[in-house]
Short mmCIF file of C-alpha atoms in Angstrom, two decimals:
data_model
loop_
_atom_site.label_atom_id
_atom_site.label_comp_id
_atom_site.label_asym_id
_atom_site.label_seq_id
_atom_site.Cartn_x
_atom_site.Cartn_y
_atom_site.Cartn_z
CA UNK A 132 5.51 -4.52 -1.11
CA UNK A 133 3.93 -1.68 0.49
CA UNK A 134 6.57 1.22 -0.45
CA UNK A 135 6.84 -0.86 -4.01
CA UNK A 136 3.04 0.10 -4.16
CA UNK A 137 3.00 4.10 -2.41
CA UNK A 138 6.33 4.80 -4.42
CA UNK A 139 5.24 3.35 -7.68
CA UNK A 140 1.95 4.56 -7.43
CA UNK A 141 2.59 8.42 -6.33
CA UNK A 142 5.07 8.74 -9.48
CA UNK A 143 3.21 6.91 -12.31
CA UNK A 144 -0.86 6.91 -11.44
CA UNK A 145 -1.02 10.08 -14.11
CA UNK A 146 0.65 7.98 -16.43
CA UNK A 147 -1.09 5.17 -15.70
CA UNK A 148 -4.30 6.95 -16.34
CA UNK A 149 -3.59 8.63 -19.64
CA UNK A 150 -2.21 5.12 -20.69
CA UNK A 151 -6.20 4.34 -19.55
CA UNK A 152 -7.66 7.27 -21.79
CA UNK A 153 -8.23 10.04 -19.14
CA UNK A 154 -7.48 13.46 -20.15
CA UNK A 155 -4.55 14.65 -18.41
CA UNK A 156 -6.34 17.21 -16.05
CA UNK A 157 -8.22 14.44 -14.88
CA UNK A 158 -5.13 11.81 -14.47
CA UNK A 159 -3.12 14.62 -12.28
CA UNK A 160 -5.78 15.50 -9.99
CA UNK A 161 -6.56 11.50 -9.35
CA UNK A 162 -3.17 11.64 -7.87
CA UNK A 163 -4.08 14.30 -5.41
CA UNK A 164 -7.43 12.26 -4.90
CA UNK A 165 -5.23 8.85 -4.31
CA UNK A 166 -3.03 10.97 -1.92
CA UNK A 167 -6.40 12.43 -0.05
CA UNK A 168 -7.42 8.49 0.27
CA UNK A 169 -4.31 8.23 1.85
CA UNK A 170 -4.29 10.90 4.69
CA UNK A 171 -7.70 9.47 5.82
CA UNK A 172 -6.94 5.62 5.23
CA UNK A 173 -4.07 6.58 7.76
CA UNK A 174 -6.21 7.64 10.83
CA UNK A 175 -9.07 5.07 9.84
CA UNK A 176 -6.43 2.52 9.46
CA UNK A 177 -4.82 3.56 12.85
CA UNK A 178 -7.89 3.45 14.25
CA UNK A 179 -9.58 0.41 13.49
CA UNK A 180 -6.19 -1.40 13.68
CA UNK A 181 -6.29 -0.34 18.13
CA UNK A 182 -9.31 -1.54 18.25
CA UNK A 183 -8.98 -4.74 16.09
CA UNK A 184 -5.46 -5.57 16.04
CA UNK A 185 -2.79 -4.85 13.33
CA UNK A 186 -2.46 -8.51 11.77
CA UNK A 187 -6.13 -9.12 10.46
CA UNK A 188 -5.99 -5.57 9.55
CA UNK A 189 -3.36 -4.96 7.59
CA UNK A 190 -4.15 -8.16 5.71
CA UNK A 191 -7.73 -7.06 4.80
CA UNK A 192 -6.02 -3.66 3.38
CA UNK A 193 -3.91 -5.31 1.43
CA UNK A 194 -6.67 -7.32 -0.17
CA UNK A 195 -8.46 -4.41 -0.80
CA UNK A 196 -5.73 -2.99 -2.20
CA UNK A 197 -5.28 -5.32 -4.88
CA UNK A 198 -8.78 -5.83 -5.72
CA UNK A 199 -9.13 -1.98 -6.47
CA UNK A 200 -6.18 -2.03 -8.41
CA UNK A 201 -7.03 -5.03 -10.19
CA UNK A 202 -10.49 -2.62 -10.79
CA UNK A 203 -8.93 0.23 -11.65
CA UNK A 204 -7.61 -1.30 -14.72
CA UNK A 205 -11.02 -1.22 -16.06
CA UNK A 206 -12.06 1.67 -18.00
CA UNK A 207 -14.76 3.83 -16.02
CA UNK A 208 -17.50 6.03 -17.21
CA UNK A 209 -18.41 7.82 -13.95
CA UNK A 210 -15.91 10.64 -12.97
CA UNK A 211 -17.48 10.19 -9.67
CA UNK A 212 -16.96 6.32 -9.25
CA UNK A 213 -13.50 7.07 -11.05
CA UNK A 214 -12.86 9.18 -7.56
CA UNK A 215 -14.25 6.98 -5.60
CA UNK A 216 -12.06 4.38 -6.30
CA UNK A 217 -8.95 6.09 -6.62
CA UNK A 218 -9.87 7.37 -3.01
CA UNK A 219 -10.49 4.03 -1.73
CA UNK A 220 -7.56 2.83 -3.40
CA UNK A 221 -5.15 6.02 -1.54
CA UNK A 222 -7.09 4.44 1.66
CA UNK A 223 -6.16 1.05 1.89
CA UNK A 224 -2.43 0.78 -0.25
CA UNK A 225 -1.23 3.58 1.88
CA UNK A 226 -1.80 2.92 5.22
CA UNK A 227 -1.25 -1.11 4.85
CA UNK A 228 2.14 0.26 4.05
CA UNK A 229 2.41 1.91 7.23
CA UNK A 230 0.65 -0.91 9.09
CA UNK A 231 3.30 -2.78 8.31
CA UNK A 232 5.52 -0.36 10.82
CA UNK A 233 2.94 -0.45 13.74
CA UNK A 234 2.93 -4.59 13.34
CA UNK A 235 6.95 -4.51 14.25
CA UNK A 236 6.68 -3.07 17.15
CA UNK A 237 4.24 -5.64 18.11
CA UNK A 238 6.14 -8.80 17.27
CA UNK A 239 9.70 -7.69 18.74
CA UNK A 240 10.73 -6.81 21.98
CA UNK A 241 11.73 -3.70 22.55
CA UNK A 242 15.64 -4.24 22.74
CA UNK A 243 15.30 -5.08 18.93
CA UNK A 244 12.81 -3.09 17.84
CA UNK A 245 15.01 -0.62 16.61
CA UNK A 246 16.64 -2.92 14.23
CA UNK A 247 14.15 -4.43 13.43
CA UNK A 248 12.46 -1.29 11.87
CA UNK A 249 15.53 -0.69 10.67
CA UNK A 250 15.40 -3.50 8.44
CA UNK A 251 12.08 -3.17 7.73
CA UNK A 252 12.51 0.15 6.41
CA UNK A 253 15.65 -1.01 4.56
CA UNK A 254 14.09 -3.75 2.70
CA UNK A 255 10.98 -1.61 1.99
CA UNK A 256 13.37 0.80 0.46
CA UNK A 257 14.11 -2.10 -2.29
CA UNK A 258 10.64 -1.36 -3.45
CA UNK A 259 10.48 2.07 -3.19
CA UNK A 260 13.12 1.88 -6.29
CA UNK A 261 11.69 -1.09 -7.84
CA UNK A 262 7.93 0.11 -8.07
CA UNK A 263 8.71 3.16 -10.28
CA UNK A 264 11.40 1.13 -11.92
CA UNK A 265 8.76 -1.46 -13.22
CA UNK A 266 6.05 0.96 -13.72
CA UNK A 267 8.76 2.99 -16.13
CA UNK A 268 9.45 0.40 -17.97
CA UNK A 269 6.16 -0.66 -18.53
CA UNK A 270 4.82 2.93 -19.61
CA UNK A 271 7.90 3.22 -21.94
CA UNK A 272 6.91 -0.31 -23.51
CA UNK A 273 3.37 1.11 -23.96
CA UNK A 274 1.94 -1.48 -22.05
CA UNK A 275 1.30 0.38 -18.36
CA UNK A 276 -2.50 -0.12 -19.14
CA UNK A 277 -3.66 -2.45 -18.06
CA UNK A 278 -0.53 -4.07 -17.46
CA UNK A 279 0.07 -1.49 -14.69
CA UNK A 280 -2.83 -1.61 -12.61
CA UNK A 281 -2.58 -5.67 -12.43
CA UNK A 282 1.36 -5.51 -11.64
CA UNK A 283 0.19 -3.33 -8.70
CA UNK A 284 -2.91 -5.59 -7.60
CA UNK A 285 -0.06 -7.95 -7.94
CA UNK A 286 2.58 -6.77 -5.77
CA UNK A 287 -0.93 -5.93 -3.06
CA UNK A 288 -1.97 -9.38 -3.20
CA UNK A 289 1.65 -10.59 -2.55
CA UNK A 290 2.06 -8.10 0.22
CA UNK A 291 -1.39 -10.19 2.06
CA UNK A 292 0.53 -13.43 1.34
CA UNK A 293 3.56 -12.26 2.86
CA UNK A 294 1.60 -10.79 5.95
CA UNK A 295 -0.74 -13.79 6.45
CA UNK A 296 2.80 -16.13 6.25
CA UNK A 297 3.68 -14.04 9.77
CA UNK A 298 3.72 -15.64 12.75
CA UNK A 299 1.07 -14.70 15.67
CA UNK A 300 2.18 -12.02 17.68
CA UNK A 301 2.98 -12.96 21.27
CA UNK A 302 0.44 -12.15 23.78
CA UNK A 303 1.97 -10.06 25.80
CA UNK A 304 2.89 -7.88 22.47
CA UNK A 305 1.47 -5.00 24.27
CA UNK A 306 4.21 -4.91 27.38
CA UNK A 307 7.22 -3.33 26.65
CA UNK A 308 10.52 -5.19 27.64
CA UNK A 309 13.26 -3.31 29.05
CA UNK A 310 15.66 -2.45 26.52
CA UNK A 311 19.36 -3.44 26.83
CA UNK A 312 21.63 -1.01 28.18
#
């Protein structure tokens, strides 16, 4: 869900905002605002997530991320609330994505952690092609607003039920094991 969301996101948010009635100066550099969000959401999200854990987290960016995609769908008057949101938006879809990465680590010991990311990363891949995929199709029907924006809030919303379905990280989560050899 999360690449689904960075992928789809980082090649049709212009779209998605002319679809919306932004000028097109405005809908390209709301992509480089969603990408700014991004860069800082990763070091806040890194941040809080040491001090708080990954799991409850990730699952409140993902939350966030859907409600302020579900909001962006709304038309908005205020260039500078228009930024605001897109930034917000850059900081919580992005770095639940990569959340998602530092949670693995946590839940498998370290013999499989390399597989496991592997598979991670594969699966993740899926919706890397599948986000733009969508979103194309949807801009080509003429339907990517506000059909867009709630497909993403969507695909957010599943990626909290799909986080909040994992099981608790072992306590020790922290200690590495001694890999195989």
């Amino acid at each position: 869900m999360g690449l689904l969301l960075v992928y789809g996101l980082n090649t049709w948010l212009p779209q998605l905002m002319r679809g919306a009635g932004y000028p097109i100066s405005t809908s390209v550099g709301l992509l480089l605002v969603l990408n700014i969000g991004a860069v800082l959401g990763l070091v806040l999200a890194g941040m809080i997530a040491d001090r708080r854990g990954i799991p409850p987290i990730v699952r409140l960016w993902f939350g966030a991320g859907a409600v302020l995609l579900a909001v962006l769908s709304l038309r908005i008057g205020s260039s500078v609330l228009l930024n605001a949101l897109v930034l917000l938006t850059g900081v919580f879809v992005f770095s639940a994505q990569v959340l998602i990465f530092g949670y693995v680590t946590q839940a498998f010991p370290a013999r499989a952690r390399g597989t496991a990311l592997g598979l991670t990363s594969a699966v993740g891949r899926l919706g890397s092609i599948v986000g733009p995929f969508i979103t194309g199709a949807l801009v080509t029907a003429g339907v990517a607003n506000p059909w867009g924006f709630w497909f993403f809030a969507v695909v957010a919303a599943l990626g909290l039920g799909a986080v909040s379905l994992l099981r608790r990280l072992p306590a020790d989560s922290t200690a590495d094991a001694p890999a195989l050899r």
